[in-house]
Amino acid sequence: MRHIVATNRKALFDYFIINKLEAGIVLSGSEVKAIRAKKVNIKDSFVRIIRNEAFLFNTHISHLNTTNAYFKPDEKAPRKLLLHKKEIHKLFSLVSQKTYTIVPLSLYFNKRNILKVEIALVQGKKLYDKRESIKKKTLDKEALAALKNRY
């Protein structure tokens, strides 16, 4: 069972998802408290592989008022992701060869109450693909509304 804290809905709209992975994330204690309070934004986040290590960039974790005022970690600092070497090499080879990107899809606490990041290997959608997904979404909404009005 997952306790989802934040999702990246923009990534689901802008990209085709090719492969999903689960990764741990290195945080300080006050950042974990802020994430539990849902003071996190992963909308513009992305993952880069630097020197065989994966880092999460542009994740905004706000500072909580209840934590120590003198210890304020940088809100947009790059955060290290915990992945196996084989996974990092596989992702790096795919990203460097093709036009793929790595983005986070969601932040959640797993069964053992450990914060995890669901990252995905994605490929960008063209404008006509985005229009098609908008069209499909509106048709689904209209069908649901018709079923609701029917009963």
mmCIF file of C-alpha atoms in Angstrom:
data_model
loop_
_atom_site.group_PDB
_atom_site.id
_atom_site.type_symbol
_atom_site.label_atom_id
_atom_site.label_comp_id
_atom_site.label_asym_id
_atom_site.label_seq_id
_atom_site.Cartn_x
_atom_site.Cartn_y
_atom_site.Cartn_z
ATOM 1 C CA MET A 1 0.000 0.000 0.000
ATOM 2 C CA ARG A 2 1.284 3.429 -0.940
ATOM 3 C CA HIS A 3 0.667 6.782 0.674
ATOM 4 C CA ILE A 4 1.094 9.148 -2.282
ATOM 5 C CA VAL A 5 2.357 12.603 -1.323
ATOM 6 C CA ALA A 6 2.893 14.311 -4.694
ATOM 7 C CA THR A 7 2.251 13.472 -8.339
ATOM 8 C CA ASN A 8 3.568 14.961 -11.548
ATOM 9 C CA ARG A 9 0.449 15.211 -13.699
ATOM 10 C CA LYS A 10 2.215 17.466 -16.185
ATOM 11 C CA ALA A 11 4.657 14.651 -17.013
ATOM 12 C CA LEU A 12 1.781 12.286 -17.782
ATOM 13 C CA PHE A 13 0.401 14.856 -20.242
ATOM 14 C CA ASP A 14 3.697 15.906 -21.870
ATOM 15 C CA TYR A 15 5.413 12.529 -22.282
ATOM 16 C CA PHE A 16 4.938 8.929 -23.384
ATOM 17 C CA ILE A 17 6.011 6.658 -20.521
ATOM 18 C CA ILE A 18 8.390 3.916 -21.622
ATOM 19 C CA ASN A 19 9.701 2.422 -18.384
ATOM 20 C CA LYS A 20 9.027 3.021 -14.666
ATOM 21 C CA LEU A 21 11.419 2.552 -11.731
ATOM 22 C CA GLU A 22 11.272 2.985 -7.980
ATOM 23 C CA ALA A 23 14.139 4.845 -6.305
ATOM 24 C CA GLY A 24 15.045 5.954 -2.821
ATOM 25 C CA ILE A 25 15.993 9.564 -2.132
ATOM 26 C CA VAL A 26 18.551 11.126 0.219
ATOM 27 C CA LEU A 27 16.960 13.796 2.445
ATOM 28 C CA SER A 28 17.517 15.511 5.771
ATOM 29 C CA GLY A 29 15.044 15.072 8.641
ATOM 30 C CA SER A 30 13.316 18.422 8.253
ATOM 31 C CA GLU A 31 12.778 17.757 4.538
ATOM 32 C CA VAL A 32 11.023 14.477 5.330
ATOM 33 C CA LYS A 33 8.757 16.317 7.767
ATOM 34 C CA ALA A 34 7.930 18.883 5.102
ATOM 35 C CA ILE A 35 7.134 16.129 2.597
ATOM 36 C CA ARG A 36 4.838 14.439 5.125
ATOM 37 C CA ALA A 37 3.033 17.788 5.387
ATOM 38 C CA LYS A 38 2.782 17.780 1.556
ATOM 39 C CA LYS A 39 4.951 20.886 1.152
ATOM 40 C CA VAL A 40 6.593 19.517 -2.003
ATOM 41 C CA ASN A 41 6.319 20.247 -5.724
ATOM 42 C CA ILE A 42 7.742 17.959 -8.431
ATOM 43 C CA LYS A 43 6.055 19.610 -11.409
ATOM 44 C CA ASP A 44 9.232 20.824 -13.156
ATOM 45 C CA SER A 45 11.573 18.149 -11.816
ATOM 46 C CA PHE A 46 13.903 15.987 -13.851
ATOM 47 C CA VAL A 47 16.640 13.413 -13.246
ATOM 48 C CA ARG A 48 20.227 13.682 -14.474
ATOM 49 C CA ILE A 49 22.969 11.106 -14.227
ATOM 50 C CA ILE A 50 26.284 12.680 -13.180
ATOM 51 C CA ARG A 51 29.403 10.536 -12.607
ATOM 52 C CA ASN A 52 27.387 7.300 -12.352
ATOM 53 C CA GLU A 53 25.006 8.772 -9.766
ATOM 54 C CA ALA A 54 21.405 9.852 -10.321
ATOM 55 C CA PHE A 55 20.281 13.259 -9.039
ATOM 56 C CA LEU A 56 16.828 14.817 -8.855
ATOM 57 C CA PHE A 57 16.797 18.494 -9.891
ATOM 58 C CA ASN A 58 14.207 21.283 -9.461
ATOM 59 C CA THR A 59 12.225 19.556 -6.725
ATOM 60 C CA HIS A 60 10.893 22.250 -4.419
ATOM 61 C CA ILE A 61 10.592 21.174 -0.765
ATOM 62 C CA SER A 62 9.373 24.075 1.371
ATOM 63 C CA HIS A 63 10.631 24.817 4.865
ATOM 64 C CA LEU A 64 8.243 24.041 7.722
ATOM 65 C CA ASN A 65 7.602 26.678 10.376
ATOM 66 C CA THR A 66 7.665 24.046 13.138
ATOM 67 C CA THR A 67 11.242 22.905 12.406
ATOM 68 C CA ASN A 68 14.449 24.578 13.529
ATOM 69 C CA ALA A 69 14.670 28.087 12.075
ATOM 70 C CA TYR A 70 18.478 28.078 11.940
ATOM 71 C CA PHE A 71 18.747 24.926 9.844
ATOM 72 C CA LYS A 72 17.149 25.697 6.503
ATOM 73 C CA PRO A 73 18.255 23.369 3.725
ATOM 74 C CA ASP A 74 18.183 24.746 0.180
ATOM 75 C CA GLU A 75 14.641 24.265 -1.126
ATOM 76 C CA LYS A 76 15.704 23.468 -4.709
ATOM 77 C CA ALA A 77 18.985 21.655 -4.026
ATOM 78 C CA PRO A 78 19.761 18.595 -6.188
ATOM 79 C CA ARG A 79 18.930 15.425 -4.268
ATOM 80 C CA LYS A 80 20.660 12.106 -4.785
ATOM 81 C CA LEU A 81 18.567 9.127 -5.866
ATOM 82 C CA LEU A 82 19.365 5.646 -4.622
ATOM 83 C CA LEU A 83 19.452 3.170 -7.514
ATOM 84 C CA HIS A 84 21.429 0.044 -8.333
ATOM 85 C CA LYS A 85 24.450 0.453 -10.613
ATOM 86 C CA LYS A 86 22.865 -1.697 -13.310
ATOM 87 C CA GLU A 87 19.748 0.480 -13.327
ATOM 88 C CA ILE A 88 21.831 3.659 -13.581
ATOM 89 C CA HIS A 89 23.905 2.280 -16.459
ATOM 90 C CA LYS A 90 20.787 1.117 -18.300
ATOM 91 C CA LEU A 91 19.103 4.518 -17.898
ATOM 92 C CA PHE A 92 22.267 6.371 -18.914
ATOM 93 C CA SER A 93 22.715 4.305 -22.061
ATOM 94 C CA LEU A 94 19.084 4.825 -23.116
ATOM 95 C CA VAL A 95 19.144 8.567 -22.429
ATOM 96 C CA SER A 96 22.439 9.117 -24.256
ATOM 97 C CA GLN A 97 21.471 7.074 -27.349
ATOM 98 C CA LYS A 98 17.870 8.128 -27.920
ATOM 99 C CA THR A 99 15.776 11.213 -27.230
ATOM 100 C CA TYR A 100 14.598 10.016 -23.838
ATOM 101 C CA THR A 101 14.334 11.922 -20.583
ATOM 102 C CA ILE A 102 14.008 10.794 -16.975
ATOM 103 C CA VAL A 103 11.304 12.493 -14.881
ATOM 104 C CA PRO A 104 9.727 11.767 -11.486
ATOM 105 C CA LEU A 105 6.090 10.685 -11.600
ATOM 106 C CA SER A 106 5.260 10.569 -7.901
ATOM 107 C CA LEU A 107 6.590 10.746 -4.346
ATOM 108 C CA TYR A 108 5.148 8.260 -1.883
ATOM 109 C CA PHE A 109 5.729 6.401 1.368
ATOM 110 C CA ASN A 110 5.843 2.609 0.967
ATOM 111 C CA LYS A 111 4.616 -0.078 3.391
ATOM 112 C CA ARG A 112 7.679 0.335 5.608
ATOM 113 C CA ASN A 113 7.090 4.110 5.743
ATOM 114 C CA ILE A 114 10.138 4.952 3.623
ATOM 115 C CA LEU A 115 9.958 7.759 1.092
ATOM 116 C CA LYS A 116 10.290 6.571 -2.511
ATOM 117 C CA VAL A 117 10.296 8.322 -5.880
ATOM 118 C CA GLU A 118 8.704 6.729 -8.918
ATOM 119 C CA ILE A 119 10.814 7.806 -11.880
ATOM 120 C CA ALA A 120 10.105 7.088 -15.504
ATOM 121 C CA LEU A 121 12.007 6.940 -18.746
ATOM 122 C CA VAL A 122 9.905 9.077 -21.078
ATOM 123 C CA GLN A 123 9.785 10.396 -24.618
ATOM 124 C CA GLY A 124 8.277 13.792 -25.435
ATOM 125 C CA LYS A 125 4.902 14.047 -27.139
ATOM 126 C CA LYS A 126 4.338 16.095 -30.241
ATOM 127 C CA LEU A 127 1.623 18.760 -30.321
ATOM 128 C CA TYR A 128 -0.812 16.555 -32.229
ATOM 129 C CA ASP A 129 -0.368 13.794 -29.620
ATOM 130 C CA LYS A 130 -1.261 16.258 -26.874
ATOM 131 C CA ARG A 131 -4.363 17.357 -28.789
ATOM 132 C CA GLU A 132 -5.367 13.737 -29.200
ATOM 133 C CA SER A 133 -5.028 13.056 -25.460
ATOM 134 C CA ILE A 134 -7.114 16.167 -24.668
ATOM 135 C CA LYS A 135 -9.781 14.966 -27.093
ATOM 136 C CA LYS A 136 -9.826 11.515 -25.504
ATOM 137 C CA LYS A 137 -10.083 13.011 -22.017
ATOM 138 C CA THR A 138 -13.076 15.184 -22.959
ATOM 139 C CA LEU A 139 -14.840 12.230 -24.612
ATOM 140 C CA ASP A 140 -14.342 10.158 -21.456
ATOM 141 C CA LYS A 141 -15.750 12.979 -19.311
ATOM 142 C CA GLU A 142 -18.799 13.318 -21.557
ATOM 143 C CA ALA A 143 -19.420 9.571 -21.443
ATOM 144 C CA LEU A 144 -19.244 9.567 -17.637
ATOM 145 C CA ALA A 145 -21.600 12.542 -17.458
ATOM 146 C CA ALA A 146 -24.059 10.786 -19.794
ATOM 147 C CA LEU A 147 -23.975 7.664 -17.632
ATOM 148 C CA LYS A 148 -24.545 9.754 -14.503
ATOM 149 C CA ASN A 149 -27.536 11.539 -15.984
ATOM 150 C CA ARG A 150 -28.970 8.243 -17.178
ATOM 151 C CA TYR A 151 -29.318 6.771 -13.678
#
